[in-house]
mmCIF file of C-alpha atoms and ligand atoms in Angstrom:
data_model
loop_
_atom_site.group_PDB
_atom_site.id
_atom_site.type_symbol
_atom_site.label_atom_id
_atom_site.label_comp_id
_atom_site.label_asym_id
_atom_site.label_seq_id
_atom_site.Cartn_x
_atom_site.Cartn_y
_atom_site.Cartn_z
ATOM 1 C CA UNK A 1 0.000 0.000 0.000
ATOM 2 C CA UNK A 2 1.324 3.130 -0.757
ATOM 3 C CA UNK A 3 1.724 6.425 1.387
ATOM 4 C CA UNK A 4 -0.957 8.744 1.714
ATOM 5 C CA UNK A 5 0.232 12.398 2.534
ATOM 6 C CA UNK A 6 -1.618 15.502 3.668
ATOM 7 C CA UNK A 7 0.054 18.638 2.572
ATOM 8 C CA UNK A 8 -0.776 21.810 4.519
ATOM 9 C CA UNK A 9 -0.008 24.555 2.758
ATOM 10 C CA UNK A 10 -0.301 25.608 -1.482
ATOM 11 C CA UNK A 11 3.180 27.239 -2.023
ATOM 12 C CA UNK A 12 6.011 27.115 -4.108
ATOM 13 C CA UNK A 13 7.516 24.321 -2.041
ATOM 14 C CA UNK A 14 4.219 22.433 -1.144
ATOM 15 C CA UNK A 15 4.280 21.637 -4.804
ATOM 16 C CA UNK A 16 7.718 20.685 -5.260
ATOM 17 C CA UNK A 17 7.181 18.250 -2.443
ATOM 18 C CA UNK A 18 3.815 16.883 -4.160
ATOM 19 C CA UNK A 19 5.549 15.869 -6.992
ATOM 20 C CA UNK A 20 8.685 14.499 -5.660
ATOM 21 C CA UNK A 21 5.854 12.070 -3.211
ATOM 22 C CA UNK A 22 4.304 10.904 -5.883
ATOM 23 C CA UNK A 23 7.783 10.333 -7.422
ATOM 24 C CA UNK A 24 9.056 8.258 -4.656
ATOM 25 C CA UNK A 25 5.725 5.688 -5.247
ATOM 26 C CA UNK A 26 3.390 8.201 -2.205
ATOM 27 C CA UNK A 27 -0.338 9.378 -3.120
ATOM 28 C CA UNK A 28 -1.025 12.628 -2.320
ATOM 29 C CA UNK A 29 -4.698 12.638 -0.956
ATOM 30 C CA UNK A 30 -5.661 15.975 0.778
ATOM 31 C CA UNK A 31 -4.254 19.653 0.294
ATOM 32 C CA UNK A 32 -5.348 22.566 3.038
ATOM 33 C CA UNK A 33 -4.748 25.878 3.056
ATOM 34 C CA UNK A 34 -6.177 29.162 5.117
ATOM 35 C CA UNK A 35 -8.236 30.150 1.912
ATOM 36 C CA UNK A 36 -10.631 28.195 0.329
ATOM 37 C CA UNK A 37 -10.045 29.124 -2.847
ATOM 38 C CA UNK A 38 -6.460 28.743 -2.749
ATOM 39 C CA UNK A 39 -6.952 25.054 -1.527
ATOM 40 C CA UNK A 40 -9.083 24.451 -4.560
ATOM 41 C CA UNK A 41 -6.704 26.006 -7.093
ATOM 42 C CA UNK A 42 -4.131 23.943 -5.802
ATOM 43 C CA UNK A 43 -6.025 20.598 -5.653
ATOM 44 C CA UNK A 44 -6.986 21.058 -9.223
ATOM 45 C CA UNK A 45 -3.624 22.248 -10.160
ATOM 46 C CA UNK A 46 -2.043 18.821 -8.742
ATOM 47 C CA UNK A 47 -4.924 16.456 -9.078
ATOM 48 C CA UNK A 48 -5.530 16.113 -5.777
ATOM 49 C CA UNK A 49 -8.658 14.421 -4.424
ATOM 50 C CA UNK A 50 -9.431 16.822 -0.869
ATOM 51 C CA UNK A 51 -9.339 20.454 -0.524
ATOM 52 C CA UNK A 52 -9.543 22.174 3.050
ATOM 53 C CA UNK A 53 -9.703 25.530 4.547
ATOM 54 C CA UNK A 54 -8.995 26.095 7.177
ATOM 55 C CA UNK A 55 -6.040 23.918 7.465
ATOM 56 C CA UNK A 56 -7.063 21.775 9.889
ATOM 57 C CA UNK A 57 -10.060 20.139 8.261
ATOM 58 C CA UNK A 58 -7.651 18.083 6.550
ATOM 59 C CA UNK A 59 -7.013 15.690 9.444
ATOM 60 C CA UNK A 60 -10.598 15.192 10.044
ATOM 61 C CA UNK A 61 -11.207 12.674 7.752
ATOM 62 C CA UNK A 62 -8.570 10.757 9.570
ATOM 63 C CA UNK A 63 -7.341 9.156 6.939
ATOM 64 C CA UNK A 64 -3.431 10.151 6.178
ATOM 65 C CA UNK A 65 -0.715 8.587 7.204
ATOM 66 C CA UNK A 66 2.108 11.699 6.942
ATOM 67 C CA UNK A 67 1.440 15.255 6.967
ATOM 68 C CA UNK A 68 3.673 17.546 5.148
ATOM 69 C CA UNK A 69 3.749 20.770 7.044
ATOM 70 C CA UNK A 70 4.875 23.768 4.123
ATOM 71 C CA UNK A 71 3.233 26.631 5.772
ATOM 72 C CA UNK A 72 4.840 29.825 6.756
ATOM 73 C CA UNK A 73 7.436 29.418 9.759
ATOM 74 C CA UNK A 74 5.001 31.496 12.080
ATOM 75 C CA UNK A 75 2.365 28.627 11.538
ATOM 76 C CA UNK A 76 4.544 25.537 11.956
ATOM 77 C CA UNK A 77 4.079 25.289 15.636
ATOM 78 C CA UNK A 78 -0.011 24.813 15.432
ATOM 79 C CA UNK A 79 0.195 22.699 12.613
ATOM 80 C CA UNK A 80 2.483 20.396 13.505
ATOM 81 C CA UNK A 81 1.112 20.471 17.142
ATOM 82 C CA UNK A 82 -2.299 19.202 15.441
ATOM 83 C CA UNK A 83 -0.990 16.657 13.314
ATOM 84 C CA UNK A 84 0.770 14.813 16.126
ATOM 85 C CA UNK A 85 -2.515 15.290 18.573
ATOM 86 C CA UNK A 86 -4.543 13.793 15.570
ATOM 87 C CA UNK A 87 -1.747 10.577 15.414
ATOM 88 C CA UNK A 88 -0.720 11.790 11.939
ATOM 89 C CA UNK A 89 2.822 11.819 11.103
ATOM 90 C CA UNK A 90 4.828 14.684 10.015
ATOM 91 C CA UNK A 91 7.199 15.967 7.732
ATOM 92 C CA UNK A 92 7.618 19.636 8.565
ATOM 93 C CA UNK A 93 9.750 22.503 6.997
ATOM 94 C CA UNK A 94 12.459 24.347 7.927
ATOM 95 C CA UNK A 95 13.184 26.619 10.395
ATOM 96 C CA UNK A 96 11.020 23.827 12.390
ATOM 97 C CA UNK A 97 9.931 26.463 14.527
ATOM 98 C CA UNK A 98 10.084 29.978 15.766
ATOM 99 C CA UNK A 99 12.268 29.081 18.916
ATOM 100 C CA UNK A 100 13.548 26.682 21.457
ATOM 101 C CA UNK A 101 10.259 26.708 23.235
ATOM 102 C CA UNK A 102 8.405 25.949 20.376
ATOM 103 C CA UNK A 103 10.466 22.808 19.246
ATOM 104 C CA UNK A 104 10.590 21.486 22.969
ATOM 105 C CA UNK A 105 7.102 21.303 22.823
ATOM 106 C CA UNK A 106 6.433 20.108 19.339
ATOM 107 C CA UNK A 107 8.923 16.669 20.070
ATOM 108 C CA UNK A 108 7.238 16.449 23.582
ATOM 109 C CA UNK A 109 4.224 16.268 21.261
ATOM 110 C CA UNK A 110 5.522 13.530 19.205
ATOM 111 C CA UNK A 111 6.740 11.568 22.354
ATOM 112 C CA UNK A 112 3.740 11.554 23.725
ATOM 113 C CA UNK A 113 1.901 10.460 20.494
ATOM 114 C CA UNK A 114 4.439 8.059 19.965
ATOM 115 C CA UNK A 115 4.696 9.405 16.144
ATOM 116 C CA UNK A 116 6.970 9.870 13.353
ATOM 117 C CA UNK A 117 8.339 13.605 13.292
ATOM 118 C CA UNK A 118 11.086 14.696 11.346
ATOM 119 C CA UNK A 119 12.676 18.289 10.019
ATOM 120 C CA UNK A 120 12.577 18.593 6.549
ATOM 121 C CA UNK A 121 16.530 19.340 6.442
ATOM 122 C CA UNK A 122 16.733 18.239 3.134
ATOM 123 C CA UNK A 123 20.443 18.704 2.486
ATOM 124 C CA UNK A 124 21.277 16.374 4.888
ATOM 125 C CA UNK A 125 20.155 13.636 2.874
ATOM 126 C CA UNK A 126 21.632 14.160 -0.494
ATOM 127 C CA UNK A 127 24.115 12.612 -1.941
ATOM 128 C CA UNK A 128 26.897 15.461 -2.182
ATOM 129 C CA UNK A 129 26.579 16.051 1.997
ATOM 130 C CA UNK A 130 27.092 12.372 2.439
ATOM 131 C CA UNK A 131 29.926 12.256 -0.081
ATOM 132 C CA UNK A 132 31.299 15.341 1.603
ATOM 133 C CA UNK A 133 31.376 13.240 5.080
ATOM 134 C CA UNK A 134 32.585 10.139 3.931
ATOM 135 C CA UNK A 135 35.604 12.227 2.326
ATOM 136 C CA UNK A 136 36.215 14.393 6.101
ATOM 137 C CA UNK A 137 35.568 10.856 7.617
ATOM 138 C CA UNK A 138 38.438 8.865 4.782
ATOM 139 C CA UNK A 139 40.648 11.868 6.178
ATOM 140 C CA UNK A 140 40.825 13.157 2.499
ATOM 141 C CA UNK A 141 41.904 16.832 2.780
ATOM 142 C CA UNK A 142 43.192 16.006 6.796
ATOM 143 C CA UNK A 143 41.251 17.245 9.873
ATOM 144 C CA UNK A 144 38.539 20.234 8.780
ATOM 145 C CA UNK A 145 40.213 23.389 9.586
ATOM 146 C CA UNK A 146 37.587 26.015 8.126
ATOM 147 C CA UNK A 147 34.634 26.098 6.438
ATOM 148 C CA UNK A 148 33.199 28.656 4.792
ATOM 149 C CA UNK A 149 29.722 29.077 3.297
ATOM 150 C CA UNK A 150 27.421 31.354 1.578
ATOM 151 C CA UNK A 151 23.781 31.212 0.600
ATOM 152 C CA UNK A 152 22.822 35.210 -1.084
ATOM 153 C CA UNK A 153 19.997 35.611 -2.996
ATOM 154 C CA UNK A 154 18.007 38.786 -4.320
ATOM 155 C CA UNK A 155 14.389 39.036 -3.619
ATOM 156 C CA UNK A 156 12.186 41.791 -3.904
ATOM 157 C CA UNK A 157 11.809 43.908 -0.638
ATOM 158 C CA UNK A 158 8.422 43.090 0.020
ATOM 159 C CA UNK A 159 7.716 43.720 3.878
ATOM 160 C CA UNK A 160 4.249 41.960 3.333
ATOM 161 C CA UNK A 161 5.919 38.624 1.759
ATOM 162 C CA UNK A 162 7.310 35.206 4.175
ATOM 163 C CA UNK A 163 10.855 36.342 3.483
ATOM 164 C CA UNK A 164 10.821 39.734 5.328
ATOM 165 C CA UNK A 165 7.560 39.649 6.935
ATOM 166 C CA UNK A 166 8.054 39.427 10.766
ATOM 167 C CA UNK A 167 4.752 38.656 11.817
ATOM 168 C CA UNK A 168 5.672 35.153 9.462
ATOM 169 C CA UNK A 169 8.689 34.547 11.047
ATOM 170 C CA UNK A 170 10.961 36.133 8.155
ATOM 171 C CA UNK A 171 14.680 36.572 7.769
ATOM 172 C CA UNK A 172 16.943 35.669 5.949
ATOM 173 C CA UNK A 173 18.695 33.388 9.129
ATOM 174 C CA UNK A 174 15.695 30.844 9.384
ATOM 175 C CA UNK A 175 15.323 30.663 6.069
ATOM 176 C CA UNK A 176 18.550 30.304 4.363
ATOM 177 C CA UNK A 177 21.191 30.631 6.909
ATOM 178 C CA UNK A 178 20.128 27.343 8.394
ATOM 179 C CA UNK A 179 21.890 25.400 5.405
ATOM 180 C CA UNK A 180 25.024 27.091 6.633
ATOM 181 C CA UNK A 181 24.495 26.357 10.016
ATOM 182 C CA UNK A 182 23.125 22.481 9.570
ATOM 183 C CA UNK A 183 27.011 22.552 7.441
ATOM 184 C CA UNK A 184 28.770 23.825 10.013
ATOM 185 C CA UNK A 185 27.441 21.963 12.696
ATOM 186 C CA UNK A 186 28.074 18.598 10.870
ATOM 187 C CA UNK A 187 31.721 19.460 9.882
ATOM 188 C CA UNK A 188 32.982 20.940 13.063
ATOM 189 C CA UNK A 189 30.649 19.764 15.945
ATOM 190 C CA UNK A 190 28.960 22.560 17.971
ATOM 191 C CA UNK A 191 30.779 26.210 18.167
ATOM 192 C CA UNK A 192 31.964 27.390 21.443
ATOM 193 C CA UNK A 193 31.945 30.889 20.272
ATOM 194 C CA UNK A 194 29.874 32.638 17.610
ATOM 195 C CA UNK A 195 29.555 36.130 16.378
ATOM 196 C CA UNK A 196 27.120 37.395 14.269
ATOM 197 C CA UNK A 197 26.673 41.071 12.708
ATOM 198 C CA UNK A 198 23.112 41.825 10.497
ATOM 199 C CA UNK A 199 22.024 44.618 8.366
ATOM 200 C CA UNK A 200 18.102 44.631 9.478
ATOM 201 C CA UNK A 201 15.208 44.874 6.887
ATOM 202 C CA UNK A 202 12.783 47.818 7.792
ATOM 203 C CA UNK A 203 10.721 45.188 9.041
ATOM 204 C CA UNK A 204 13.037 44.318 11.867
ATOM 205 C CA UNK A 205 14.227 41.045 10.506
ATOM 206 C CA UNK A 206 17.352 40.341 9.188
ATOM 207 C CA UNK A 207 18.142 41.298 5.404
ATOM 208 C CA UNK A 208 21.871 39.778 5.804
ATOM 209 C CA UNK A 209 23.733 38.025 8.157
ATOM 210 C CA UNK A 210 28.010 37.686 8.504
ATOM 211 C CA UNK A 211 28.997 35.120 11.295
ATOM 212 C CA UNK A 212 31.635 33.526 12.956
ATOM 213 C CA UNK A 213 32.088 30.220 14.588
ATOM 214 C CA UNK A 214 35.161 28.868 16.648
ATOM 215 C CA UNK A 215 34.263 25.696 16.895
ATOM 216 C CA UNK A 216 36.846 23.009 19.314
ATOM 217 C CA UNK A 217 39.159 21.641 16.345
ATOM 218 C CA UNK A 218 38.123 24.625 13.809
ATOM 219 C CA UNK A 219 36.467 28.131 12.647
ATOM 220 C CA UNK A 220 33.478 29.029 10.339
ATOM 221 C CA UNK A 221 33.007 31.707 8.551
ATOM 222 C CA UNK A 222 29.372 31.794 6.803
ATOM 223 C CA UNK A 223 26.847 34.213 5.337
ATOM 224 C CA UNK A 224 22.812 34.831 4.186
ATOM 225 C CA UNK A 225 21.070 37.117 2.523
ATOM 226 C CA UNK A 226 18.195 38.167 0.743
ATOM 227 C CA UNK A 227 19.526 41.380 -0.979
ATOM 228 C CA UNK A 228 22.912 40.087 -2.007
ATOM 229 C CA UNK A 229 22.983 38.050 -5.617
ATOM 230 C CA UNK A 230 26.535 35.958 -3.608
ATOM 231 C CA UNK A 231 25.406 32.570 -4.478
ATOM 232 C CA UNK A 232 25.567 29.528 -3.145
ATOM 233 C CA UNK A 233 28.528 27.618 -2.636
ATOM 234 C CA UNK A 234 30.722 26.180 0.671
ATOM 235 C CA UNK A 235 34.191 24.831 0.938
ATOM 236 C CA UNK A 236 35.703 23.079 3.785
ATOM 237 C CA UNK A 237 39.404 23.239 4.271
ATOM 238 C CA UNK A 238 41.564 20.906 5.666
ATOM 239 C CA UNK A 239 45.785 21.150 5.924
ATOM 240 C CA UNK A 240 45.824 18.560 2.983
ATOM 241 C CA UNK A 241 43.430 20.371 0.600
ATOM 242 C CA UNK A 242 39.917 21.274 0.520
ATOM 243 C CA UNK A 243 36.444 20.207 -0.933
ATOM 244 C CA UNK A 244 33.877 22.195 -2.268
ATOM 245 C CA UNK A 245 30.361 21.868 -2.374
ATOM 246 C CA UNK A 246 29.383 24.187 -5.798
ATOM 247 C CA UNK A 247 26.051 25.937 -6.331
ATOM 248 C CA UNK A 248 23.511 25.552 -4.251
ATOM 249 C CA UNK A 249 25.841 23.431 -2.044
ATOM 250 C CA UNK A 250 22.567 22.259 0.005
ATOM 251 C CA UNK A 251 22.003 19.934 -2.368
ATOM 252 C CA UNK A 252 24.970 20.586 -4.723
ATOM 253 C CA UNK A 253 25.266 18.761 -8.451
ATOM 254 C CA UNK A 254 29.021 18.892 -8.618
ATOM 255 C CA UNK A 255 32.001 18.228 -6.081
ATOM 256 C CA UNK A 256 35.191 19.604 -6.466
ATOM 257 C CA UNK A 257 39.011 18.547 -4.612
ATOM 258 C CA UNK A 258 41.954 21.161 -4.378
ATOM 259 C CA UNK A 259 45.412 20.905 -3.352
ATOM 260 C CA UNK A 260 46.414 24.283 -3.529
ATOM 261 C CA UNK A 261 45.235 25.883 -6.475
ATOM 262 C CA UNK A 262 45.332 22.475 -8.673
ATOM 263 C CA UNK A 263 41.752 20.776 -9.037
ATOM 264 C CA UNK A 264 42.834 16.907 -8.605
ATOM 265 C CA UNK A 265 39.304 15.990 -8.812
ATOM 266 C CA UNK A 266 35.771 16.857 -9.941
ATOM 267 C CA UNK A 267 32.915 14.742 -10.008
ATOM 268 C CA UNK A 268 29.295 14.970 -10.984
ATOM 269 C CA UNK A 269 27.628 13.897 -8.222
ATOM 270 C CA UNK A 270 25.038 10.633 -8.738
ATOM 271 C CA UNK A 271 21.224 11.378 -7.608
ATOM 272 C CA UNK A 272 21.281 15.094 -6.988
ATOM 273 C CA UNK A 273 18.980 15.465 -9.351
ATOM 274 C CA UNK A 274 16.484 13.832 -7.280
ATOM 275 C CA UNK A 275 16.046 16.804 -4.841
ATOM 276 C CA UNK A 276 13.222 16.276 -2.609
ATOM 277 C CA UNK A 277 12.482 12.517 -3.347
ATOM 278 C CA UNK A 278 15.751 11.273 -1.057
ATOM 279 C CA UNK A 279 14.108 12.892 2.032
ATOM 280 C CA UNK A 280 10.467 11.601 1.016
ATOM 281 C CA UNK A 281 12.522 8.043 0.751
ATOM 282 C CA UNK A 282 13.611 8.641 4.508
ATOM 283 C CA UNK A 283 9.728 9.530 5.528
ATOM 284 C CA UNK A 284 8.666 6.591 3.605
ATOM 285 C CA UNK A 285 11.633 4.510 5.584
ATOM 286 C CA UNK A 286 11.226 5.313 8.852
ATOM 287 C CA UNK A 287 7.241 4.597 8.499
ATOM 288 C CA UNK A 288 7.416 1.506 6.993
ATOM 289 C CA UNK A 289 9.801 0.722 10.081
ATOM 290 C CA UNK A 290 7.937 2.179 12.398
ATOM 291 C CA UNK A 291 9.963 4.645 13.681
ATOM 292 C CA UNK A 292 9.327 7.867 15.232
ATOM 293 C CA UNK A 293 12.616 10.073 14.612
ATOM 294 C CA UNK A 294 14.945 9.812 11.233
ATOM 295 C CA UNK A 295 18.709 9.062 12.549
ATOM 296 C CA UNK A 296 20.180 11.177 9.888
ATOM 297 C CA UNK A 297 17.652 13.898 10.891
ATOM 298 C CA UNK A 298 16.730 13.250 14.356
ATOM 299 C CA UNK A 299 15.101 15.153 17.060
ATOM 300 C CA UNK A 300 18.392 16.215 18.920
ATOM 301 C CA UNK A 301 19.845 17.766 15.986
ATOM 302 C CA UNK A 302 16.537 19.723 15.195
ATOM 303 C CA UNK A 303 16.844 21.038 19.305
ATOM 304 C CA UNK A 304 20.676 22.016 18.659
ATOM 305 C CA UNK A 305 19.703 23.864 15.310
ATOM 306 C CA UNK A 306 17.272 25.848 17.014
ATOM 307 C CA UNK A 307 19.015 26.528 19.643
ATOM 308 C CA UNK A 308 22.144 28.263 17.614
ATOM 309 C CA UNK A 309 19.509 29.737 15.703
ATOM 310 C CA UNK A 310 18.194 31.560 19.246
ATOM 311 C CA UNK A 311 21.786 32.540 19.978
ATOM 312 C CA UNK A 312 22.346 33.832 16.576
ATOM 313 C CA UNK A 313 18.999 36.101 16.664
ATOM 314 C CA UNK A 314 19.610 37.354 20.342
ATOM 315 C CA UNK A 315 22.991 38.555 19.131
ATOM 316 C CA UNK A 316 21.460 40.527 15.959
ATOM 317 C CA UNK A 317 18.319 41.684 18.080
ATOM 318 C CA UNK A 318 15.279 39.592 15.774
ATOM 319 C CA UNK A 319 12.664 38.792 17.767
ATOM 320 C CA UNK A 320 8.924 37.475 16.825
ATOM 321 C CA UNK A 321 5.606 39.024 17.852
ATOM 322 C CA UNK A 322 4.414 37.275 20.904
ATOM 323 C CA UNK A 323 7.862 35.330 21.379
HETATM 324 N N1 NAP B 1 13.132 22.833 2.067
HETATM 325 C C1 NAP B 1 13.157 23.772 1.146
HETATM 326 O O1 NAP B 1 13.906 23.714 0.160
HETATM 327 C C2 NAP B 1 12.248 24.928 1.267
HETATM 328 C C3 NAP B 1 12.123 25.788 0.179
HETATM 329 C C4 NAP B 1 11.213 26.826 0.270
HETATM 330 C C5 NAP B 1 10.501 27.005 1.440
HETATM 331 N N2 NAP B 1 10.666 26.169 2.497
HETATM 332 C C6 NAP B 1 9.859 26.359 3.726
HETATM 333 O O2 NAP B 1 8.510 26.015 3.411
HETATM 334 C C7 NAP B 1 7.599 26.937 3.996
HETATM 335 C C8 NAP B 1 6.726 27.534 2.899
HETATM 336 O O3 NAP B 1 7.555 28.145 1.922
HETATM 337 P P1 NAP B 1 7.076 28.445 0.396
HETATM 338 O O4 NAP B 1 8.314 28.754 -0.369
HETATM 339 O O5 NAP B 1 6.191 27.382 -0.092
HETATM 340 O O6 NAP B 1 6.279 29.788 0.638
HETATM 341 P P2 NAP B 1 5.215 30.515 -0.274
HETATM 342 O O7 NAP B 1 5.291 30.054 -1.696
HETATM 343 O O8 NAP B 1 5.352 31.966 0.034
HETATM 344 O O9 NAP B 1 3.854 29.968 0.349
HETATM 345 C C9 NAP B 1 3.625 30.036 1.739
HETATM 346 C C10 NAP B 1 2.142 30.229 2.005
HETATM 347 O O10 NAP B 1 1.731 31.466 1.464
HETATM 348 C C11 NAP B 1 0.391 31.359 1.002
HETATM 349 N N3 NAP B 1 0.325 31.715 -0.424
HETATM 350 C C12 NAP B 1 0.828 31.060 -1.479
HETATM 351 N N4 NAP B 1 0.523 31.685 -2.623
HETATM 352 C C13 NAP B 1 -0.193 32.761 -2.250
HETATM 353 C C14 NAP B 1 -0.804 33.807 -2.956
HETATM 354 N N5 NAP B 1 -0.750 33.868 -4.284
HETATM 355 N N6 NAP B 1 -1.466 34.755 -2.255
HETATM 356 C C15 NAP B 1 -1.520 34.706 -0.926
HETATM 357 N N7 NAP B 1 -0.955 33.735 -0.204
HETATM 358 C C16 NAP B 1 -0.324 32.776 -0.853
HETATM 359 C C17 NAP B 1 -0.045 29.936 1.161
HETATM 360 O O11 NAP B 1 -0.851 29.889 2.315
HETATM 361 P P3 NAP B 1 -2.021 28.809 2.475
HETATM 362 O O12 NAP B 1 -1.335 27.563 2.864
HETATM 363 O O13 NAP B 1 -2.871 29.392 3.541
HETATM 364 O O14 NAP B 1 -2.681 28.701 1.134
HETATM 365 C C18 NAP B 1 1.265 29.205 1.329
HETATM 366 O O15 NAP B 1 1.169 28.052 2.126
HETATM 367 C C19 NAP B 1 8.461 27.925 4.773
HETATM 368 O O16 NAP B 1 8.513 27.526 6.116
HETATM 369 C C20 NAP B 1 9.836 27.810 4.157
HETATM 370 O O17 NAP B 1 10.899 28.076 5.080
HETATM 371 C C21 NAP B 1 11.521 25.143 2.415
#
């Protein structure tokens, strides 16, 4: 029997992850959104059999067996909250949550439910990351040294849009700093120092973001932003060379090895192509075993994420309405 997912939400990436589920052999059954309308547009869009507004009404049925939660970060706490109290599964986006708090009470959730819950960290399960720690593990460019990491894009200032809107948890940290961060944490362990200097949108969230890690055997360097075309590439460095992860390095298509300035290797890098369906494969794993937390992606690692991402928002002065 295949999968049946619930998606809640009907944005860009709500669609990307309908198609990569039904990719990976899933059936998406239900769509919800806050708007009727937009719930219908979407359903008929991606052939989908349920609409719902509000979001909720898609769990009444009871009839799902994952819920993919790909609404906007200020509503990921109540929707994955309702999931887990209705025994559904979930698969929700990143930034998990708005803050420590949140998270801590979403996995109590899960606990107690005894259900399958798991950040949708996607990089973490493609094939370049894993290539990238098999090489730090083979010792291939010596211990990691430094990393350093940037994820700039341009989008339009628009204070009323996710990316810069506070009142949806907006910023360019949560959003794409977090691939950074998830990097640098797997590379170098957790930093026991960090620094971090924004330039703040109008809005009060952050536009851009410069910080620095000393981490126990290493530094990292690492940058976001939403109003700087940089790209989106990371290197690590080791005394014997370095390997970089080329654009977008969270879920990168090519792999490259220096010594110095020679390039002694490049590959193309099997399955990246695949994009969303390797983390639908883990959902789909971990259910058919019945297991509640992924152990590439587990619930730990979502608590540590969110907690650097507290640390790194304190420091710059972000804060959420009603946090
Ligand atoms: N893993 C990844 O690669 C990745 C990539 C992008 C985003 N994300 C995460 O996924 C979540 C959603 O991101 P997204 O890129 O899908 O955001 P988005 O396209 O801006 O959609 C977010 C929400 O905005 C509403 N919306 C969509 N189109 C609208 C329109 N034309 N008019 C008014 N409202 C509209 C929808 O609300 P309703 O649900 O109420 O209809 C939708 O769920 C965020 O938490 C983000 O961080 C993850």
């Amino acid at each position: 029997m295949s999968v049946r997912w619930g998606v809640l939400g009907t944005g860009s990436i709500a669609a990307a992850l309908t198609e990569a589920v039904r990719a990976e052999g899933g059936e998406v059954v239900a769509v919800s959104s806050a708007d009727p309308a937009r719930a219908a547009a979407f359903a008929s869009a991606y052939d989908i059999e349920r609409h719902h507004a509000p979001h909720h009404e898609l769990l009444a049925a009871g009839d799902l067996d994952v819920a993919y939660v790909a609404t906007t970060n200020d509503r990921h706490h109540a929707d994955v909250l309702a999931c887990l109290e209705a025994g559904v599964a979930v698969l929700a986006e990143k930034p998990f949550a708005l803050d420590l708090a949140q998270t801590d009470e979403l996995l109590a959730a899960a606990q107690r439910a005894g259900v399958f819950l798991m950040e949708a960290m996607w990089m973490r399960f493609q094939p370049a990351f894993l290539e990238l720690e098999r090489r730090l593990e083979a010792g291939q460019i010596g211990p990691p040294a430094l990393l350093t990491a940037h994820f700039g894009i341009s989008l339009p200032v628009d204070p009323t849009r996710r990316w810069f809107a506070r009142e949806q948890g907006g910023g360019s940290l949560v959003d794409v700093g977090v691939y950074p961060l998830t990097l640098a944490l797997a590379v170098l362990g957790e930093p026991e120092e960090i620094t971090a200097l924004a330039q703040l949108a109008d809005t009060g969230v952050d536009a851009q973001l410069a910080v620095a890690m000393r981490h126990p055997t290493g530094l990292a360097s690492w940058s976001c932003s939403f109003v700087a075309d940089l790209g989106v590439e990371a290197t690590v460095a080791g005394p014997e060379g370095s390997l970089r992860l080329h654009a977008p390095f969270h879920h990168a298509p090519r792999l490259t090895r220096h010594r110095g300035l020679e390039l002694v290797e490049d590959l193309v890098v099997p399955g990246a192509e695949l994009g969303y369906r390797h983390e639908v494969r883990e959902v789909h794993r971990c259910l058919a075993a019945g297991r509640t937390q992924s152990e590439r992606m587990p619930w730990e690692l979502t608590r540590t994420l969110m907690r650097w991402l507290d640390a790194l928002r304190a420091q710059v002065g972000v804060t959420y309405p009603g946090r």
